[in-house]
XYZ file of N, CA and C in Angstrom:
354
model
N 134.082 88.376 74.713
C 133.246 87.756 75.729
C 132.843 86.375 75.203
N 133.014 85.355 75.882
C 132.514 84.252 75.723
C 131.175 83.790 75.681
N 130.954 82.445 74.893
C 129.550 82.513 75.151
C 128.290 82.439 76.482
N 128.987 81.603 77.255
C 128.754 81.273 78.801
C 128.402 82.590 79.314
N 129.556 83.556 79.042
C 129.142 84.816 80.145
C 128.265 85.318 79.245
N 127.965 85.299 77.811
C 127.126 86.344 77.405
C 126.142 85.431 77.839
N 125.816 84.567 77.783
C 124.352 83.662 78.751
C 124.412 84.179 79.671
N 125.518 83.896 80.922
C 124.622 84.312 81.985
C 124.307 86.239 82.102
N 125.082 86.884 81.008
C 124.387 88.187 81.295
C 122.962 87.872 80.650
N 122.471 87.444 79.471
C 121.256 87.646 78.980
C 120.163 87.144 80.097
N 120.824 86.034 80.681
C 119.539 85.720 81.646
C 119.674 86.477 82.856
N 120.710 87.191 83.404
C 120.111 88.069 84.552
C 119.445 89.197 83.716
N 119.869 89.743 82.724
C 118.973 90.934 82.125
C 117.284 90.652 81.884
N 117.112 89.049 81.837
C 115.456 88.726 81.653
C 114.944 88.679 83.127
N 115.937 88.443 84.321
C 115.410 88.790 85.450
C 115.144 89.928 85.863
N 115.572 90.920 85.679
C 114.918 92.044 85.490
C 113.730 92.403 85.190
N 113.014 92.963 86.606
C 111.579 92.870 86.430
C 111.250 94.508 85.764
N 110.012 94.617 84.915
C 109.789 95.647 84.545
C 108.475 96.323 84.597
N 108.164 97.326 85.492
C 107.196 97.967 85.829
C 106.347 99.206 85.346
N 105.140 98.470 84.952
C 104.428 99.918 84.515
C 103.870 100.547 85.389
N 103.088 101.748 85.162
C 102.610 101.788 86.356
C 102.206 103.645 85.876
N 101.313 104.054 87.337
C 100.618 105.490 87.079
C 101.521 106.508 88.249
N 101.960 107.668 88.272
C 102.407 108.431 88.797
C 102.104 109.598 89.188
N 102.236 110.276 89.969
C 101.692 111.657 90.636
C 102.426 112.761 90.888
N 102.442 113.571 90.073
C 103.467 114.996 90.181
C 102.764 116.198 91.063
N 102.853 116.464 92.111
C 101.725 117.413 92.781
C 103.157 118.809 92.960
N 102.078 119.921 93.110
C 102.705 120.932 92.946
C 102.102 121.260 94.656
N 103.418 121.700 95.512
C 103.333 121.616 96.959
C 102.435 122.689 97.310
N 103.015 124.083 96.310
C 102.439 125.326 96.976
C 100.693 125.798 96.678
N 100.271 124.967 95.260
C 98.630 125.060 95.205
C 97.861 124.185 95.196
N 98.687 122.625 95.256
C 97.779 121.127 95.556
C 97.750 120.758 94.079
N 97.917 121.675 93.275
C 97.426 120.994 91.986
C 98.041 119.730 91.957
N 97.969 118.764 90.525
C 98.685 117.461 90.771
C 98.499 117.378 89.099
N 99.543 116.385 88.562
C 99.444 115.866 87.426
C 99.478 114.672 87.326
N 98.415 113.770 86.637
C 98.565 112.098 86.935
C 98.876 111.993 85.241
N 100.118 110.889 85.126
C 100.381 110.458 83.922
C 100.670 108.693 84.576
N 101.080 108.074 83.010
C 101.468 106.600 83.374
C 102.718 106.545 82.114
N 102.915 105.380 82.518
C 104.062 104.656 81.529
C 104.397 103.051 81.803
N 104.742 102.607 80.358
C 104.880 101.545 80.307
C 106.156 101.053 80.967
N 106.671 101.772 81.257
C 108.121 101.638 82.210
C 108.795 102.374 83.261
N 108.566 102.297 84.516
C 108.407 103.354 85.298
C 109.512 103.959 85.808
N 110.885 102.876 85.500
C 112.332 103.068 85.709
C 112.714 104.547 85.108
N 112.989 105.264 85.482
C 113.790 106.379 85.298
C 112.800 107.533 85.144
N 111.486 107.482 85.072
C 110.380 108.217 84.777
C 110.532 109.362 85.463
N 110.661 109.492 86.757
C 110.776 111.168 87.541
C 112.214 111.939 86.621
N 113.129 111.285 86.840
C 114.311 111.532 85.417
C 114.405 112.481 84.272
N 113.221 111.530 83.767
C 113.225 112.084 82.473
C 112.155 113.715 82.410
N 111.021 113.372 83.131
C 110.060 114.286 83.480
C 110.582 115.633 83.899
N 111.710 115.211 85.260
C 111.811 116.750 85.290
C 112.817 117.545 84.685
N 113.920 116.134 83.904
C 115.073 116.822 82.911
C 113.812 117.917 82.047
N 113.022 117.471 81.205
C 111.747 117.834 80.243
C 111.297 119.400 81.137
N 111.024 119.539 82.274
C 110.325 120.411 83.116
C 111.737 121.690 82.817
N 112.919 120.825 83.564
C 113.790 121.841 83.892
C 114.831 122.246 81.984
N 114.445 121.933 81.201
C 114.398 122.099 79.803
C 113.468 123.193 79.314
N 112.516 123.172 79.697
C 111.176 123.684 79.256
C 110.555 123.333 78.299
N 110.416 122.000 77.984
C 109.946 121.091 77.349
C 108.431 120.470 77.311
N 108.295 120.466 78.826
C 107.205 119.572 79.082
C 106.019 119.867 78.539
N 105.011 118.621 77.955
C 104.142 119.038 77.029
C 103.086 119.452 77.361
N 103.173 119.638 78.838
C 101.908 120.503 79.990
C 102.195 121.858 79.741
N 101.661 122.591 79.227
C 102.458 124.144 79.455
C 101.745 124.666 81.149
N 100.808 124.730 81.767
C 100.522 124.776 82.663
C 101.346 124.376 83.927
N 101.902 123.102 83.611
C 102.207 122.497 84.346
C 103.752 122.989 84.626
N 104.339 123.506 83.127
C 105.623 123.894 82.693
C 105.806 125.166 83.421
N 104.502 126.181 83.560
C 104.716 127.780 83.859
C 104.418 127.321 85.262
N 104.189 126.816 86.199
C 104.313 126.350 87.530
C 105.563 126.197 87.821
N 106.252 124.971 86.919
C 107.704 124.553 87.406
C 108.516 126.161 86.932
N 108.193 126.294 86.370
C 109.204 128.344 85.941
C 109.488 128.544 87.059
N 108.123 128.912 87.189
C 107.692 130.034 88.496
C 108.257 130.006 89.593
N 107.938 128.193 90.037
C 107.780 128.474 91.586
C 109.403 127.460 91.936
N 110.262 126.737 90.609
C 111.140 125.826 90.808
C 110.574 124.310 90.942
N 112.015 123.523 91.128
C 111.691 122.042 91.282
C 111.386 121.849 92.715
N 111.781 123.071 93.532
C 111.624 122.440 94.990
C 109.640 121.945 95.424
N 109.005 123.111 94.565
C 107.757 123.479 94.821
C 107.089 121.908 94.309
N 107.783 120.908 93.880
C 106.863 119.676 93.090
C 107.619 118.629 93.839
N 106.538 116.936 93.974
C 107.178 116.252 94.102
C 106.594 114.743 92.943
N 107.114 113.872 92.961
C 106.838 113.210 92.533
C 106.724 111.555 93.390
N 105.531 110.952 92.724
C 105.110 109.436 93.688
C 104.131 108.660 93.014
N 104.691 107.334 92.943
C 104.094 106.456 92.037
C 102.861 106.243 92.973
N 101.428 106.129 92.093
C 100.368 105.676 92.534
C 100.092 104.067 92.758
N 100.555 103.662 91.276
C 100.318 102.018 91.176
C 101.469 101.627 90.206
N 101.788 100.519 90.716
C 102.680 99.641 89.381
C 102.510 98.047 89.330
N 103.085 98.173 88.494
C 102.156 96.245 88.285
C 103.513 95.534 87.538
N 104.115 94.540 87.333
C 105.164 94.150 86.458
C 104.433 93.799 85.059
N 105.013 93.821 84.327
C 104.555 93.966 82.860
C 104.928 92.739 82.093
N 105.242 91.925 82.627
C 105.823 90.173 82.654
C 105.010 89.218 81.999
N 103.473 89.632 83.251
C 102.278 88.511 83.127
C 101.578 89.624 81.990
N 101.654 90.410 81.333
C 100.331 91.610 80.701
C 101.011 91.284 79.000
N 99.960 90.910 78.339
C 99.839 90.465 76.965
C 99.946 92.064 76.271
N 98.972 93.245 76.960
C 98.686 94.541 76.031
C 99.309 95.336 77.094
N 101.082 96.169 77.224
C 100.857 96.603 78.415
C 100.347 97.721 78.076
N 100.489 98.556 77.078
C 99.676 100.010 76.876
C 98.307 100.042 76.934
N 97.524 99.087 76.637
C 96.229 98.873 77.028
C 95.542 98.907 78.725
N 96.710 98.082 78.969
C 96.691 97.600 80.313
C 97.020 99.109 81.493
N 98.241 99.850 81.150
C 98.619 100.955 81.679
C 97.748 102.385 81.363
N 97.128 102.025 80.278
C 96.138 103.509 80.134
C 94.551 102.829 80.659
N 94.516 101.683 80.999
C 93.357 101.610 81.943
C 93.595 101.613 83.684
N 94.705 101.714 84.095
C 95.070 102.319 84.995
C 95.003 103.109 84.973
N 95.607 104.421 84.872
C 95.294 105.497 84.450
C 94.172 106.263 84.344
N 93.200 105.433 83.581
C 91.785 106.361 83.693
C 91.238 105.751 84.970
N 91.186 105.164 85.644
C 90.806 104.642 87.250
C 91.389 105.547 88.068
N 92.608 105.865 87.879
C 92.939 107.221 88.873
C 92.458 108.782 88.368
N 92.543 108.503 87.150
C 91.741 110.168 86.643
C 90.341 110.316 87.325
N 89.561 108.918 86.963
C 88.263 109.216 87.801
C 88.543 109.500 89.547
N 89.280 108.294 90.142
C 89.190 109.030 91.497
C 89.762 110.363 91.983
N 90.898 110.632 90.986
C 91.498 111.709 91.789
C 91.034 113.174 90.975
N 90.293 113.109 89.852
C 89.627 114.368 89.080
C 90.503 115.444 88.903
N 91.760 115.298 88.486
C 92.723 115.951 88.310
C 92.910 116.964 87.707
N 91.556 117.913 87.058
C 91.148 118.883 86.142
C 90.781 120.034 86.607
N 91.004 121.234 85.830
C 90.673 122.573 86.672
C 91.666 123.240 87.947
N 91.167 123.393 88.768
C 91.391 124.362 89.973
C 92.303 123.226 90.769
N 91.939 121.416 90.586
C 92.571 120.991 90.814
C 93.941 119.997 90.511
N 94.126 120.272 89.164
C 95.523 119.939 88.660
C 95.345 120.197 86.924
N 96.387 119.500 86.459
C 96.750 119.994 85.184
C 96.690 119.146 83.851
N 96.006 118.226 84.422
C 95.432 117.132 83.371
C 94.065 117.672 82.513
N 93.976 117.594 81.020
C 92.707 117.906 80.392
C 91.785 116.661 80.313
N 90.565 117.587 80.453
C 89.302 115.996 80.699
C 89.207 115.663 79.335
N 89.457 114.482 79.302
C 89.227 113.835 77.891
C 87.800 113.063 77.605
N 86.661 113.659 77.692
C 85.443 112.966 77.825
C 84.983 112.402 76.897
């Protein structure tokens, strides 16, 4: 490969925008829900439910749901994302997202599978 084309691949690869952002795994048949985030939101449902359908996932709660009831019973949907371009701290930046939706959506107990971290 020449140098020209390896330029113009490096600069479409910096156009490539990259999104963090908070996500929502709700379980259809009891409402529960799981809110997580990541610094990169590309492939995130992916990897999550490869992890689920593994029996991996580091929710065990969340894990004996997906057993039980299958993948059909869950869905997954980004809450917020932001590009990570303009953000100096994005892990800073993405776990204070994050706790803004833990407070509104109280994702603990009877109603999902997140532990309160008080």
């Amino acid at each position: 490969m020449d140098k020209q084309r390896r330029k113009e691949l490096r600069d479409q690869f910096e156009q490539i925008k990259t999104y963090m952002g908070v996500y929502k795994i709700s379980n259809t048949k009891n409402g529960k829900i799981f809110l997580g985030s990541s610094p990169n939101l590309k492939n995130r449902w992916l990897v999550i439910s490869k992890q689920l359908e593994m029996g991996m996932h580091v929710n065990s709660q969340l894990q004996e749901d997906w057993n039980e009831l299958g993948a059909e019973a869950f869905t997954y949907m980004v809450l917020e994302k932001k590009a990570t371009d303009k953000v100096a701290d994005v892990a800073w930046e993405v776990k204070q997202m994050e706790k803004e939706w833990l407070v509104k959506l109280q994702p603990y107990g009877d109603r999902g599978y997140n532990r309160f971290k008080g």
